[in-house]
mmCIF file of C-alpha atoms in Angstrom:
data_model
loop_
_atom_site.group_PDB
_atom_site.id
_atom_site.type_symbol
_atom_site.label_atom_id
_atom_site.label_comp_id
_atom_site.label_asym_id
_atom_site.label_seq_id
_atom_site.Cartn_x
_atom_site.Cartn_y
_atom_site.Cartn_z
ATOM 1 C CA CYS P 13 28.932 147.708 84.903
ATOM 2 C CA VAL P 14 32.476 146.331 84.873
ATOM 3 C CA LEU P 15 33.664 144.343 87.865
ATOM 4 C CA LYS P 16 37.048 145.360 89.156
ATOM 5 C CA GLU P 17 39.540 142.532 88.932
ATOM 6 C CA GLU P 18 40.981 141.601 92.307
ATOM 7 C CA PRO P 19 44.763 141.311 92.585
ATOM 8 C CA ARG P 20 46.085 137.771 92.663
ATOM 9 C CA GLU P 21 48.893 136.558 94.890
ATOM 10 C CA SER P 22 51.431 134.498 92.962
ATOM 11 C CA GLY P 23 51.970 130.960 94.224
ATOM 12 C CA THR P 24 55.759 130.784 94.097
ATOM 13 C CA PHE P 25 57.915 128.357 96.053
ATOM 14 C CA LEU P 26 59.085 131.116 98.386
ATOM 15 C CA LYS P 27 55.480 131.733 99.418
ATOM 16 C CA LEU P 28 55.528 128.312 101.058
ATOM 17 C CA LEU P 29 58.296 129.499 103.362
ATOM 18 C CA SER P 30 56.599 132.737 104.350
ATOM 19 C CA PRO P 31 56.080 133.169 108.114
ATOM 20 C CA LYS P 32 52.402 132.210 108.027
ATOM 21 C CA ARG P 33 53.004 129.007 106.025
ATOM 22 C CA ARG P 34 56.539 127.946 106.954
ATOM 23 C CA TRP P 35 55.672 125.695 109.880
ATOM 24 C CA ALA P 36 52.863 123.844 108.099
ATOM 25 C CA THR P 37 55.016 123.426 104.991
ATOM 26 C CA ILE P 38 57.934 121.888 106.880
ATOM 27 C CA ILE P 39 55.632 119.538 108.784
ATOM 28 C CA LEU P 40 53.980 118.395 105.570
ATOM 29 C CA TRP P 41 57.380 117.787 103.966
ATOM 30 C CA ILE P 42 58.410 115.609 106.902
ATOM 31 C CA VAL P 43 55.142 113.675 106.837
ATOM 32 C CA TRP P 44 55.204 113.097 103.078
ATOM 33 C CA PHE P 45 58.830 111.936 103.181
ATOM 34 C CA SER P 46 58.184 109.583 106.093
ATOM 35 C CA VAL P 47 54.930 108.113 104.794
ATOM 36 C CA ALA P 48 56.424 107.380 101.374
ATOM 37 C CA PHE P 49 59.461 105.854 103.077
ATOM 38 C CA MET P 50 57.195 103.565 105.111
ATOM 39 C CA TYR P 51 54.880 102.726 102.219
ATOM 40 C CA TYR P 52 57.533 101.777 99.666
ATOM 41 C CA GLY P 53 59.700 100.193 102.331
ATOM 42 C CA ASN P 54 56.788 98.035 103.465
ATOM 43 C CA VAL P 55 56.003 96.999 99.881
ATOM 44 C CA LEU P 56 59.619 95.921 99.385
ATOM 45 C CA ILE P 57 59.701 94.100 102.736
ATOM 46 C CA GLU P 58 56.628 92.078 101.822
ATOM 47 C CA THR P 59 58.036 91.257 98.399
ATOM 48 C CA LEU P 60 61.276 90.002 99.918
ATOM 49 C CA LEU P 61 59.593 88.029 102.704
ATOM 50 C CA PHE P 62 57.212 86.272 100.345
ATOM 51 C CA SER P 63 59.934 85.243 97.913
ATOM 52 C CA SER P 64 62.904 82.909 97.822
ATOM 53 C CA ASP P 65 66.037 82.588 95.703
ATOM 54 C CA SER P 66 65.869 79.979 92.982
ATOM 55 C CA ASP P 67 68.501 78.999 90.448
ATOM 56 C CA ASP P 68 67.543 78.790 86.811
ATOM 57 C CA ASP P 69 66.888 75.043 86.392
ATOM 58 C CA ASP P 70 66.371 75.313 82.643
ATOM 59 C CA ASP P 71 69.997 76.259 82.025
ATOM 60 C CA VAL P 72 72.486 74.621 84.350
ATOM 61 C CA SER P 73 75.295 76.722 82.924
ATOM 62 C CA SER P 74 73.505 79.964 83.766
ATOM 63 C CA THR P 75 74.996 82.034 86.569
ATOM 64 C CA THR P 76 71.885 84.129 87.109
ATOM 65 C CA VAL P 77 69.714 83.745 90.172
ATOM 66 C CA GLY P 78 65.984 84.349 90.048
ATOM 67 C CA TYR P 79 63.222 84.691 92.616
ATOM 68 C CA SER P 80 60.241 82.483 93.315
ATOM 69 C CA PHE P 81 57.311 84.509 94.651
ATOM 70 C CA ASP P 82 54.395 83.380 96.782
ATOM 71 C CA TYR P 83 51.778 85.122 94.670
ATOM 72 C CA SER P 84 48.836 84.097 96.857
ATOM 73 C CA ASP P 85 50.337 85.816 99.917
ATOM 74 C CA LEU P 86 51.274 88.863 97.849
ATOM 75 C CA ALA P 87 47.726 89.055 96.472
ATOM 76 C CA ILE P 88 46.308 88.986 99.999
ATOM 77 C CA THR P 89 48.558 91.785 101.218
ATOM 78 C CA CYS P 90 48.000 93.887 98.091
ATOM 79 C CA SER P 91 44.233 93.659 98.562
ATOM 80 C CA ALA P 92 44.719 95.465 101.875
ATOM 81 C CA GLU P 93 45.095 98.730 99.958
ATOM 82 C CA TYR P 94 41.491 98.483 98.762
ATOM 83 C CA VAL P 95 40.342 97.844 102.332
ATOM 84 C CA GLY P 96 42.361 100.765 103.680
ATOM 85 C CA THR P 97 41.068 103.153 101.046
ATOM 86 C CA THR P 98 37.465 102.086 101.645
ATOM 87 C CA LEU P 99 37.774 102.520 105.400
ATOM 88 C CA VAL P 100 39.110 106.050 104.945
ATOM 89 C CA ILE P 101 36.253 106.995 102.640
ATOM 90 C CA LEU P 102 33.719 105.790 105.202
ATOM 91 C CA THR P 103 35.304 107.215 108.363
ATOM 92 C CA ILE P 104 37.435 110.255 107.526
ATOM 93 C CA ASP P 105 34.711 112.851 108.115
ATOM 94 C CA SER P 106 33.633 111.387 111.442
ATOM 95 C CA LEU P 107 37.098 110.599 112.832
ATOM 96 C CA GLY P 108 38.938 113.587 111.369
ATOM 97 C CA ARG P 109 42.015 113.945 109.177
ATOM 98 C CA ILE P 110 44.669 114.283 111.862
ATOM 99 C CA PRO P 111 43.523 111.513 114.262
ATOM 100 C CA THR P 112 43.140 109.124 111.320
ATOM 101 C CA GLN P 113 46.670 109.827 110.141
ATOM 102 C CA ALA P 114 48.265 109.555 113.587
ATOM 103 C CA PHE P 115 46.507 106.250 114.263
ATOM 104 C CA SER P 116 47.332 104.851 110.813
ATOM 105 C CA TYR P 117 51.020 105.742 110.943
ATOM 106 C CA LEU P 118 51.574 104.540 114.494
ATOM 107 C CA CYS P 119 49.692 101.267 114.137
ATOM 108 C CA GLY P 120 51.048 100.718 110.628
ATOM 109 C CA GLY P 121 54.617 100.998 111.884
ATOM 110 C CA ALA P 122 53.841 98.587 114.730
ATOM 111 C CA CYS P 123 52.416 96.110 112.213
ATOM 112 C CA ILE P 124 55.555 96.322 110.060
ATOM 113 C CA LEU P 125 57.578 95.399 113.125
ATOM 114 C CA GLY P 126 55.083 92.611 113.822
ATOM 115 C CA THR P 127 55.575 91.344 110.263
ATOM 116 C CA ALA P 128 59.344 91.263 110.692
ATOM 117 C CA LEU P 129 59.232 89.520 114.076
ATOM 118 C CA SER P 130 56.647 86.964 112.930
ATOM 119 C CA TYR P 131 58.750 86.122 109.894
ATOM 120 C CA THR P 132 61.862 85.742 112.045
ATOM 121 C CA TYR P 133 60.099 83.267 114.341
ATOM 122 C CA GLY P 134 58.615 81.370 111.386
ATOM 123 C CA ASN P 135 54.928 82.065 112.035
ATOM 124 C CA ASP P 136 53.485 82.312 108.524
ATOM 125 C CA ALA P 137 49.918 83.085 109.591
ATOM 126 C CA LEU P 138 50.971 86.021 111.772
ATOM 127 C CA THR P 139 53.353 87.259 109.095
ATOM 128 C CA ILE P 140 50.551 87.487 106.532
ATOM 129 C CA THR P 141 48.164 89.032 109.067
ATOM 130 C CA PHE P 142 50.584 91.742 110.153
ATOM 131 C CA ALA P 143 51.620 92.391 106.551
ATOM 132 C CA PHE P 144 47.962 92.852 105.581
ATOM 133 C CA LEU P 145 47.298 95.246 108.461
ATOM 134 C CA ALA P 146 50.480 97.222 107.799
ATOM 135 C CA ARG P 147 49.602 97.677 104.128
ATOM 136 C CA MET P 148 46.019 98.655 104.990
ATOM 137 C CA LEU P 149 46.952 101.201 107.671
ATOM 138 C CA ILE P 150 49.753 102.885 105.766
ATOM 139 C CA MET P 151 47.583 103.177 102.661
ATOM 140 C CA SER P 152 44.875 104.751 104.826
ATOM 141 C CA GLY P 153 47.298 107.371 106.117
ATOM 142 C CA TYR P 154 48.671 107.954 102.621
ATOM 143 C CA CYS P 155 45.170 108.659 101.282
ATOM 144 C CA VAL P 156 44.454 111.156 104.041
ATOM 145 C CA ILE P 157 47.695 113.127 103.613
ATOM 146 C CA TRP P 158 46.866 113.575 99.922
ATOM 147 C CA LEU P 159 43.540 115.119 100.883
ATOM 148 C CA GLY P 160 44.780 117.012 103.926
ATOM 149 C CA THR P 161 47.612 118.725 102.088
ATOM 150 C CA ALA P 162 45.224 120.228 99.563
ATOM 151 C CA GLU P 163 42.983 121.461 102.373
ATOM 152 C CA ILE P 164 45.785 123.034 104.414
ATOM 153 C CA PHE P 165 47.285 125.104 101.603
ATOM 154 C CA THR P 166 45.321 128.058 100.285
ATOM 155 C CA THR P 167 44.282 128.197 96.636
ATOM 156 C CA ASN P 168 47.113 130.414 95.414
ATOM 157 C CA VAL P 169 49.847 128.056 96.681
ATOM 158 C CA ARG P 170 47.973 124.753 96.680
ATOM 159 C CA ALA P 171 49.492 123.330 93.510
ATOM 160 C CA THR P 172 53.014 124.428 94.450
ATOM 161 C CA GLY P 173 52.670 123.177 98.013
ATOM 162 C CA HIS P 174 51.214 119.835 97.022
ATOM 163 C CA SER P 175 53.804 119.206 94.314
ATOM 164 C CA THR P 176 56.786 120.046 96.518
ATOM 165 C CA ALA P 177 55.443 117.836 99.323
ATOM 166 C CA ASN P 178 54.908 115.036 96.810
ATOM 167 C CA ALA P 179 58.491 115.489 95.592
ATOM 168 C CA LEU P 180 59.749 115.030 99.156
ATOM 169 C CA GLY P 181 57.674 111.878 99.299
ATOM 170 C CA LYS P 182 59.371 110.524 96.183
ATOM 171 C CA MET P 183 62.718 111.087 97.869
ATOM 172 C CA GLY P 184 61.559 108.920 100.756
ATOM 173 C CA GLY P 185 60.563 106.245 98.266
ATOM 174 C CA VAL P 186 64.003 106.395 96.637
ATOM 175 C CA ILE P 187 65.822 105.943 99.946
ATOM 176 C CA ALA P 188 63.631 103.065 101.190
ATOM 177 C CA PRO P 189 65.161 100.287 99.011
ATOM 178 C CA TYR P 190 68.664 100.979 100.310
ATOM 179 C CA VAL P 191 67.460 100.514 103.886
ATOM 180 C CA VAL P 192 65.365 97.420 103.194
ATOM 181 C CA GLU P 193 67.955 95.528 101.154
ATOM 182 C CA ASP P 194 71.011 96.093 103.340
ATOM 183 C CA LEU P 195 69.690 95.483 106.865
ATOM 184 C CA ALA P 196 68.351 92.549 108.853
ATOM 185 C CA THR P 197 64.584 92.015 108.881
ATOM 186 C CA ASN P 198 64.103 92.851 112.565
ATOM 187 C CA THR P 199 66.287 95.952 112.261
ATOM 188 C CA ILE P 200 64.133 97.161 109.375
ATOM 189 C CA GLY P 201 61.033 96.630 111.501
ATOM 190 C CA TRP P 202 62.390 98.731 114.356
ATOM 191 C CA ILE P 203 63.457 101.486 111.951
ATOM 192 C CA MET P 204 59.988 101.575 110.418
ATOM 193 C CA LEU P 205 58.369 101.737 113.850
ATOM 194 C CA THR P 206 60.655 104.611 114.857
ATOM 195 C CA VAL P 207 59.783 106.526 111.685
ATOM 196 C CA ALA P 208 56.089 105.830 112.300
ATOM 197 C CA VAL P 209 56.198 107.174 115.868
ATOM 198 C CA ILE P 210 57.989 110.345 114.746
ATOM 199 C CA THR P 211 55.525 110.816 111.885
ATOM 200 C CA ALA P 212 52.515 110.364 114.164
ATOM 201 C CA ILE P 213 53.876 112.957 116.601
ATOM 202 C CA VAL P 214 54.692 115.422 113.831
ATOM 203 C CA VAL P 215 51.322 115.112 112.088
ATOM 204 C CA LEU P 216 49.544 116.011 115.332
ATOM 205 C CA GLN P 217 51.014 119.509 114.944
ATOM 206 C CA LEU P 218 48.929 120.100 111.805
ATOM 207 C CA PRO P 219 45.526 121.804 112.006
ATOM 208 C CA GLU P 220 42.371 119.766 111.539
ATOM 209 C CA THR P 221 40.584 120.506 108.246
ATOM 210 C CA ARG P 222 37.221 119.721 106.735
#
């Protein structure tokens, strides 16, 4: 007995823009772009806040300017990614993909603003606390969108859909440094919060998956 081979639907890029997938695809592109923008922007913000310009003392004739980093503060904020990832692993099935993302993006953006404001007013303890929470929350949302994207797309377009969404995310990461380096700290915080609110609203339009 020979089993009849079932026809396979090709997973081309245009399939992502078909009527039944177009809306989900566009939403995922927006979310990936925004989350990457917030993640890489937040990483750069923390690096700049926990550093200071320092001239090269070893060579007084040198015209180069280096940076002195507060590695203890950077280590604390970087460890937040482990906490965020662990929390997602433990709670994602009970809380759901979409609520977890909306909460993470919204609160993460608020914490970035809190980091900027705390730094402006010279409160080091609050700056580190908000920076830790921002890193933790955004990493949590980032982990969930990786999983959720694979669950939303069907098998025949999953690889194409995930890769194109990831590419949009890389574009957000490329743009982030230009925003972070050229604007005032508080302005960056408000921009990040605005992006976070938009992202949280947009992600609520996606279907819940399991």
